[in-house]
PDB file of C-alpha atoms in Angstrom:
ATOM      1  CA  UNK A   1       0.000   0.000   0.000  1.00 62.00           C
ATOM      2  CA  UNK A   2       1.414   3.400  -0.879  1.00 79.00           C
ATOM      3  CA  UNK A   3       2.239   5.948   1.787  1.00 90.00           C
ATOM      4  CA  UNK A   4      -0.704   8.193   2.569  1.00 88.00           C
ATOM      5  CA  UNK A   5      -0.673  11.356   4.646  1.00 91.00           C
ATOM      6  CA  UNK A   6      -3.554  12.795   6.626  1.00 90.00           C
ATOM      7  CA  UNK A   7      -4.249  16.126   8.221  1.00 91.00           C
ATOM      8  CA  UNK A   8      -5.912  14.606  11.279  1.00 89.00           C
ATOM      9  CA  UNK A   9      -6.333  11.313  13.105  1.00 83.00           C
ATOM     10  CA  UNK A  10     -10.035  11.506  12.328  1.00 77.00           C
ATOM     11  CA  UNK A  11      -9.304  11.685   8.630  1.00 82.00           C
ATOM     12  CA  UNK A  12      -6.900   8.757   8.905  1.00 82.00           C
ATOM     13  CA  UNK A  13      -9.461   6.693  10.805  1.00 74.00           C
ATOM     14  CA  UNK A  14     -12.116   7.204   8.177  1.00 74.00           C
ATOM     15  CA  UNK A  15      -9.666   6.194   5.462  1.00 78.00           C
ATOM     16  CA  UNK A  16      -9.644   2.705   7.017  1.00 76.00           C
ATOM     17  CA  UNK A  17     -13.216   2.094   5.978  1.00 74.00           C
ATOM     18  CA  UNK A  18     -13.554  -0.491   3.265  1.00 73.00           C
ATOM     19  CA  UNK A  19     -15.929  -0.965   0.379  1.00 70.00           C
ATOM     20  CA  UNK A  20     -17.862  -4.190   1.109  1.00 67.00           C
ATOM     21  CA  UNK A  21     -18.564  -4.644  -2.608  1.00 68.00           C
ATOM     22  CA  UNK A  22     -14.909  -5.470  -3.116  1.00 73.00           C
ATOM     23  CA  UNK A  23     -14.819  -9.178  -4.153  1.00 73.00           C
ATOM     24  CA  UNK A  24     -11.743  -9.601  -1.950  1.00 80.00           C
ATOM     25  CA  UNK A  25     -13.611  -8.237   1.060  1.00 77.00           C
ATOM     26  CA  UNK A  26     -14.211 -11.448   3.037  1.00 75.00           C
ATOM     27  CA  UNK A  27     -10.711 -12.825   2.442  1.00 81.00           C
ATOM     28  CA  UNK A  28      -9.208  -9.569   3.682  1.00 81.00           C
ATOM     29  CA  UNK A  29     -11.496  -9.656   6.684  1.00 78.00           C
ATOM     30  CA  UNK A  30     -10.264 -13.127   7.619  1.00 80.00           C
ATOM     31  CA  UNK A  31      -6.653 -12.016   7.225  1.00 84.00           C
ATOM     32  CA  UNK A  32      -7.243  -8.938   9.358  1.00 80.00           C
ATOM     33  CA  UNK A  33      -8.816 -10.906  12.200  1.00 79.00           C
ATOM     34  CA  UNK A  34      -6.014 -13.451  12.217  1.00 82.00           C
ATOM     35  CA  UNK A  35      -3.419 -10.697  12.160  1.00 83.00           C
ATOM     36  CA  UNK A  36      -5.133  -8.803  14.986  1.00 79.00           C
ATOM     37  CA  UNK A  37      -5.285 -11.965  17.067  1.00 80.00           C
ATOM     38  CA  UNK A  38      -1.556 -12.508  16.599  1.00 83.00           C
ATOM     39  CA  UNK A  39      -0.719  -8.939  17.549  1.00 83.00           C
ATOM     40  CA  UNK A  40      -3.021  -8.678  20.538  1.00 78.00           C
ATOM     41  CA  UNK A  41      -4.524 -12.039  21.483  1.00 80.00           C
ATOM     42  CA  UNK A  42      -7.995 -11.575  22.910  1.00 79.00           C
ATOM     43  CA  UNK A  43     -10.063 -14.196  24.670  1.00 82.00           C
ATOM     44  CA  UNK A  44     -13.689 -13.670  25.523  1.00 89.00           C
ATOM     45  CA  UNK A  45     -15.639 -15.867  27.969  1.00 94.00           C
ATOM     46  CA  UNK A  46     -16.860 -18.809  25.919  1.00 94.00           C
ATOM     47  CA  UNK A  47     -20.466 -19.812  25.522  1.00 96.00           C
ATOM     48  CA  UNK A  48     -23.835 -18.077  25.669  1.00 97.00           C
ATOM     49  CA  UNK A  49     -24.493 -14.780  27.485  1.00 97.00           C
ATOM     50  CA  UNK A  50     -27.855 -12.998  27.758  1.00 96.00           C
ATOM     51  CA  UNK A  51     -28.471  -9.255  28.066  1.00 95.00           C
ATOM     52  CA  UNK A  52     -31.535  -7.143  28.731  1.00 92.00           C
ATOM     53  CA  UNK A  53     -30.425  -4.499  26.254  1.00 87.00           C
ATOM     54  CA  UNK A  54     -27.814  -3.794  23.622  1.00 83.00           C
ATOM     55  CA  UNK A  55     -26.399  -1.291  26.116  1.00 83.00           C
ATOM     56  CA  UNK A  56     -25.851  -4.027  28.688  1.00 89.00           C
ATOM     57  CA  UNK A  57     -24.183  -6.139  26.004  1.00 89.00           C
ATOM     58  CA  UNK A  58     -21.861  -3.285  25.100  1.00 83.00           C
ATOM     59  CA  UNK A  59     -20.977  -2.664  28.745  1.00 86.00           C
ATOM     60  CA  UNK A  60     -20.181  -6.343  29.193  1.00 91.00           C
ATOM     61  CA  UNK A  61     -17.934  -6.275  26.152  1.00 86.00           C
ATOM     62  CA  UNK A  62     -16.205  -3.166  27.497  1.00 82.00           C
ATOM     63  CA  UNK A  63     -15.601  -4.895  30.818  1.00 88.00           C
ATOM     64  CA  UNK A  64     -14.160  -7.934  29.061  1.00 89.00           C
ATOM     65  CA  UNK A  65     -11.814  -5.798  27.010  1.00 82.00           C
ATOM     66  CA  UNK A  66     -10.921  -3.319  29.749  1.00 79.00           C
ATOM     67  CA  UNK A  67     -11.527  -4.917  33.176  1.00 83.00           C
ATOM     68  CA  UNK A  68     -12.354  -2.420  35.869  1.00 77.00           C
ATOM     69  CA  UNK A  69     -13.196   0.332  33.441  1.00 67.00           C
ATOM     70  CA  UNK A  70     -15.906   2.764  34.479  1.00 52.00           C
ATOM     71  CA  UNK A  71     -18.989   3.350  32.322  1.00 52.00           C
ATOM     72  CA  UNK A  72     -17.647   6.812  31.534  1.00 45.00           C
ATOM     73  CA  UNK A  73     -14.467   5.440  30.098  1.00 43.00           C
TER      74      UNK A  73
ATOM     75  CA  UNK B   1     -34.731 -17.825   8.679  1.00 53.00           C
ATOM     76  CA  UNK B   2     -35.443 -14.110   8.974  1.00 56.00           C
ATOM     77  CA  UNK B   3     -32.340 -12.214   9.862  1.00 56.00           C
ATOM     78  CA  UNK B   4     -30.239  -9.259   8.944  1.00 55.00           C
ATOM     79  CA  UNK B   5     -26.537  -8.870   9.476  1.00 56.00           C
ATOM     80  CA  UNK B   6     -24.355  -6.119  10.651  1.00 53.00           C
ATOM     81  CA  UNK B   7     -21.216  -7.107   8.876  1.00 44.00           C
ATOM     82  CA  UNK B   8     -18.073  -7.587  10.936  1.00 41.00           C
ATOM     83  CA  UNK B   9     -16.730  -4.748   8.905  1.00 43.00           C
ATOM     84  CA  UNK B  10     -19.271  -2.246  10.104  1.00 43.00           C
ATOM     85  CA  UNK B  11     -21.280  -2.426   6.947  1.00 44.00           C
ATOM     86  CA  UNK B  12     -22.662   0.670   5.424  1.00 42.00           C
ATOM     87  CA  UNK B  13     -23.814   1.590   1.979  1.00 39.00           C
ATOM     88  CA  UNK B  14     -20.337   2.054   0.689  1.00 39.00           C
ATOM     89  CA  UNK B  15     -17.742   1.676   3.371  1.00 45.00           C
ATOM     90  CA  UNK B  16     -16.877  -0.225   6.463  1.00 48.00           C
ATOM     91  CA  UNK B  17     -14.392  -0.402   9.319  1.00 51.00           C
ATOM     92  CA  UNK B  18     -13.034  -3.596  10.799  1.00 53.00           C
ATOM     93  CA  UNK B  19     -14.522  -4.704  14.105  1.00 60.00           C
ATOM     94  CA  UNK B  20     -14.271  -8.044  15.877  1.00 70.00           C
ATOM     95  CA  UNK B  21     -17.875  -8.959  16.256  1.00 80.00           C
ATOM     96  CA  UNK B  22     -20.765 -10.163  14.150  1.00 85.00           C
ATOM     97  CA  UNK B  23     -24.197  -8.772  14.905  1.00 85.00           C
ATOM     98  CA  UNK B  24     -27.162 -10.675  13.544  1.00 89.00           C
ATOM     99  CA  UNK B  25     -30.628  -9.195  13.861  1.00 88.00           C
ATOM    100  CA  UNK B  26     -32.936 -12.157  14.283  1.00 90.00           C
ATOM    101  CA  UNK B  27     -36.718 -12.034  14.030  1.00 89.00           C
ATOM    102  CA  UNK B  28     -37.488 -13.109  17.609  1.00 89.00           C
ATOM    103  CA  UNK B  29     -40.247 -15.650  16.912  1.00 90.00           C
ATOM    104  CA  UNK B  30     -39.292 -18.880  18.712  1.00 91.00           C
ATOM    105  CA  UNK B  31     -39.258 -20.981  15.532  1.00 92.00           C
ATOM    106  CA  UNK B  32     -36.930 -18.475  13.899  1.00 91.00           C
ATOM    107  CA  UNK B  33     -34.587 -18.487  16.894  1.00 93.00           C
ATOM    108  CA  UNK B  34     -34.458 -22.268  16.562  1.00 93.00           C
ATOM    109  CA  UNK B  35     -33.451 -21.866  12.918  1.00 92.00           C
ATOM    110  CA  UNK B  36     -30.704 -19.462  13.978  1.00 92.00           C
ATOM    111  CA  UNK B  37     -29.456 -22.029  16.497  1.00 95.00           C
ATOM    112  CA  UNK B  38     -29.437 -24.695  13.806  1.00 94.00           C
ATOM    113  CA  UNK B  39     -27.362 -22.417  11.593  1.00 92.00           C
ATOM    114  CA  UNK B  40     -24.885 -21.753  14.414  1.00 94.00           C
ATOM    115  CA  UNK B  41     -24.588 -25.464  15.176  1.00 95.00           C
ATOM    116  CA  UNK B  42     -23.828 -26.193  11.530  1.00 93.00           C
ATOM    117  CA  UNK B  43     -20.771 -23.967  11.787  1.00 92.00           C
ATOM    118  CA  UNK B  44     -19.528 -24.413  15.344  1.00 93.00           C
ATOM    119  CA  UNK B  45     -20.842 -27.806  16.516  1.00 89.00           C
ATOM    120  CA  UNK B  46     -20.974 -26.493  20.089  1.00 94.00           C
ATOM    121  CA  UNK B  47     -23.482 -27.884  22.605  1.00 94.00           C
ATOM    122  CA  UNK B  48     -23.562 -24.573  24.484  1.00 95.00           C
ATOM    123  CA  UNK B  49     -25.681 -23.219  21.625  1.00 96.00           C
ATOM    124  CA  UNK B  50     -28.519 -25.280  23.131  1.00 96.00           C
ATOM    125  CA  UNK B  51     -28.542 -22.802  26.040  1.00 96.00           C
ATOM    126  CA  UNK B  52     -30.088 -20.139  23.814  1.00 95.00           C
ATOM    127  CA  UNK B  53     -33.769 -20.194  24.697  1.00 92.00           C
ATOM    128  CA  UNK B  54     -36.305 -20.043  21.897  1.00 88.00           C
ATOM    129  CA  UNK B  55     -38.109 -17.277  23.781  1.00 91.00           C
ATOM    130  CA  UNK B  56     -35.056 -15.288  24.874  1.00 91.00           C
ATOM    131  CA  UNK B  57     -34.995 -12.687  22.120  1.00 91.00           C
ATOM    132  CA  UNK B  58     -38.706 -11.944  22.335  1.00 89.00           C
ATOM    133  CA  UNK B  59     -38.624 -11.789  26.109  1.00 89.00           C
ATOM    134  CA  UNK B  60     -36.306 -10.527  28.791  1.00 89.00           C
ATOM    135  CA  UNK B  61     -33.125 -10.929  26.800  1.00 91.00           C
ATOM    136  CA  UNK B  62     -33.322  -9.186  23.426  1.00 91.00           C
ATOM    137  CA  UNK B  63     -29.572  -9.580  23.005  1.00 93.00           C
ATOM    138  CA  UNK B  64     -27.919 -12.989  23.272  1.00 96.00           C
ATOM    139  CA  UNK B  65     -24.186 -13.229  22.790  1.00 96.00           C
ATOM    140  CA  UNK B  66     -22.459 -16.385  21.663  1.00 96.00           C
ATOM    141  CA  UNK B  67     -18.682 -16.691  21.892  1.00 95.00           C
ATOM    142  CA  UNK B  68     -17.432 -19.679  19.894  1.00 93.00           C
ATOM    143  CA  UNK B  69     -14.712 -21.856  21.282  1.00 89.00           C
ATOM    144  CA  UNK B  70     -11.272 -21.223  19.762  1.00 80.00           C
ATOM    145  CA  UNK B  71     -12.379 -17.982  18.127  1.00 81.00           C
ATOM    146  CA  UNK B  72     -11.492 -14.385  18.909  1.00 80.00           C
ATOM    147  CA  UNK B  73     -14.802 -12.804  17.993  1.00 85.00           C
ATOM    148  CA  UNK B  74     -18.293 -12.639  19.396  1.00 90.00           C
ATOM    149  CA  UNK B  75     -21.667 -13.131  17.730  1.00 93.00           C
ATOM    150  CA  UNK B  76     -24.570 -11.071  19.025  1.00 92.00           C
ATOM    151  CA  UNK B  77     -28.094 -12.201  18.185  1.00 93.00           C
ATOM    152  CA  UNK B  78     -30.320  -9.128  18.493  1.00 90.00           C
ATOM    153  CA  UNK B  79     -34.101  -9.328  18.642  1.00 88.00           C
ATOM    154  CA  UNK B  80     -34.764  -5.629  19.163  1.00 83.00           C
ATOM    155  CA  UNK B  81     -32.949  -2.371  19.827  1.00 76.00           C
ATOM    156  CA  UNK B  82     -34.234  -0.704  22.955  1.00 71.00           C
ATOM    157  CA  UNK B  83     -37.956  -0.549  23.514  1.00 66.00           C
ATOM    158  CA  UNK B  84     -38.809   1.346  20.383  1.00 60.00           C
ATOM    159  CA  UNK B  85     -37.041  -0.461  17.540  1.00 67.00           C
ATOM    160  CA  UNK B  86     -38.147  -3.955  16.682  1.00 74.00           C
ATOM    161  CA  UNK B  87     -36.839  -6.309  14.025  1.00 78.00           C
ATOM    162  CA  UNK B  88     -39.630  -5.224  11.700  1.00 78.00           C
ATOM    163  CA  UNK B  89     -38.528  -1.605  12.027  1.00 77.00           C
ATOM    164  CA  UNK B  90     -34.925  -2.149  10.993  1.00 80.00           C
ATOM    165  CA  UNK B  91     -33.668  -0.641   7.791  1.00 84.00           C
ATOM    166  CA  UNK B  92     -31.632  -2.968   5.620  1.00 85.00           C
ATOM    167  CA  UNK B  93     -30.444  -3.549   2.107  1.00 83.00           C
ATOM    168  CA  UNK B  94     -29.919  -6.847   0.334  1.00 84.00           C
ATOM    169  CA  UNK B  95     -26.562  -8.130  -0.900  1.00 79.00           C
ATOM    170  CA  UNK B  96     -25.594 -11.282  -2.734  1.00 78.00           C
ATOM    171  CA  UNK B  97     -22.825 -13.158  -0.915  1.00 76.00           C
ATOM    172  CA  UNK B  98     -21.666 -16.175  -2.893  1.00 78.00           C
ATOM    173  CA  UNK B  99     -25.181 -16.804  -4.160  1.00 84.00           C
ATOM    174  CA  UNK B 100     -26.877 -16.242  -0.815  1.00 82.00           C
ATOM    175  CA  UNK B 101     -29.142 -13.246  -0.383  1.00 83.00           C
ATOM    176  CA  UNK B 102     -28.095 -11.395   2.776  1.00 82.00           C
ATOM    177  CA  UNK B 103     -29.776  -8.429   4.411  1.00 84.00           C
ATOM    178  CA  UNK B 104     -27.269  -5.893   5.678  1.00 82.00           C
ATOM    179  CA  UNK B 105     -28.101  -3.141   8.126  1.00 82.00           C
ATOM    180  CA  UNK B 106     -28.083   0.406   6.808  1.00 84.00           C
ATOM    181  CA  UNK B 107     -25.904   3.195   8.207  1.00 83.00           C
ATOM    182  CA  UNK B 108     -28.901   4.617  10.098  1.00 85.00           C
ATOM    183  CA  UNK B 109     -29.456   1.344  11.915  1.00 82.00           C
ATOM    184  CA  UNK B 110     -25.784   1.139  12.829  1.00 82.00           C
ATOM    185  CA  UNK B 111     -25.904   4.704  14.060  1.00 85.00           C
ATOM    186  CA  UNK B 112     -28.897   3.920  16.293  1.00 81.00           C
ATOM    187  CA  UNK B 113     -26.992   1.006  17.768  1.00 76.00           C
ATOM    188  CA  UNK B 114     -23.865   2.948  18.515  1.00 78.00           C
ATOM    189  CA  UNK B 115     -24.852   6.479  19.429  1.00 80.00           C
ATOM    190  CA  UNK B 116     -25.570   5.824  23.130  1.00 74.00           C
ATOM    191  CA  UNK B 117     -22.934   3.242  23.833  1.00 71.00           C
ATOM    192  CA  UNK B 118     -20.311   3.517  26.555  1.00 69.00           C
ATOM    193  CA  UNK B 119     -17.501   2.284  24.336  1.00 72.00           C
ATOM    194  CA  UNK B 120     -15.391   5.092  22.960  1.00 76.00           C
ATOM    195  CA  UNK B 121     -14.763   3.276  19.684  1.00 76.00           C
ATOM    196  CA  UNK B 122     -18.512   2.888  19.170  1.00 77.00           C
ATOM    197  CA  UNK B 123     -19.104   6.554  19.891  1.00 81.00           C
ATOM    198  CA  UNK B 124     -16.432   7.422  17.354  1.00 81.00           C
ATOM    199  CA  UNK B 125     -18.126   5.109  14.841  1.00 80.00           C
ATOM    200  CA  UNK B 126     -21.477   6.781  15.496  1.00 85.00           C
ATOM    201  CA  UNK B 127     -19.986  10.208  14.949  1.00 85.00           C
ATOM    202  CA  UNK B 128     -18.303   9.051  11.742  1.00 81.00           C
ATOM    203  CA  UNK B 129     -21.517   7.460  10.453  1.00 84.00           C
ATOM    204  CA  UNK B 130     -23.521  10.559  11.236  1.00 88.00           C
ATOM    205  CA  UNK B 131     -21.026  12.767   9.469  1.00 84.00           C
ATOM    206  CA  UNK B 132     -20.457  10.575   6.418  1.00 80.00           C
ATOM    207  CA  UNK B 133     -24.099   9.800   5.748  1.00 83.00           C
ATOM    208  CA  UNK B 134     -25.520  13.120   6.949  1.00 87.00           C
ATOM    209  CA  UNK B 135     -27.753  11.301   9.427  1.00 87.00           C
ATOM    210  CA  UNK B 136     -30.086  13.229  11.688  1.00 82.00           C
ATOM    211  CA  UNK B 137     -30.908  12.311  15.247  1.00 77.00           C
ATOM    212  CA  UNK B 138     -34.408  10.837  15.222  1.00 71.00           C
ATOM    213  CA  UNK B 139     -34.930  10.539  18.956  1.00 68.00           C
TER     214      UNK B 139
END
């Protein structure tokens, strides 16, 4: 990939978005997930978990990823 | 099975950002939840999938999360968003994925999911979606 320069982090972040119509999309997704797992292995509690709202589910995910984090984090 | 996906790459009309979860909106009728469980079993062959109750999504637990063994992602089955947005109210568009017709959530639906979250990355996504697709707050 060529070098690209951005005027802000926000601009750089949005440049990461991908076009899902790209026929290579799913293969790249699989590569990205494997690569991310190698760089920063992440393990979530296995099995089935139930939540009363999508907000509760998000908070649970936040706690898994950042134990002890406050809701305002 | 009636379902709609939020792609692991934060699907939108045109663009997406990589995330490590798969959100599936599932019509919460018990027989449809059973079909979703059958589909999950066909991929993961995990007996813990049996713990998903047929009435969960329509009842007290509109979000059920399944974390497959040996995988580094989560799958959220979502029956409704909050009290106001039901499966029938979701906006989606259809895509063909290797011959299978898949319903993908629109940017507005993703924005609704993310705008009130506690996770900073989700808030940033919501702001980016709102800006890119000129979405208006409909609360």
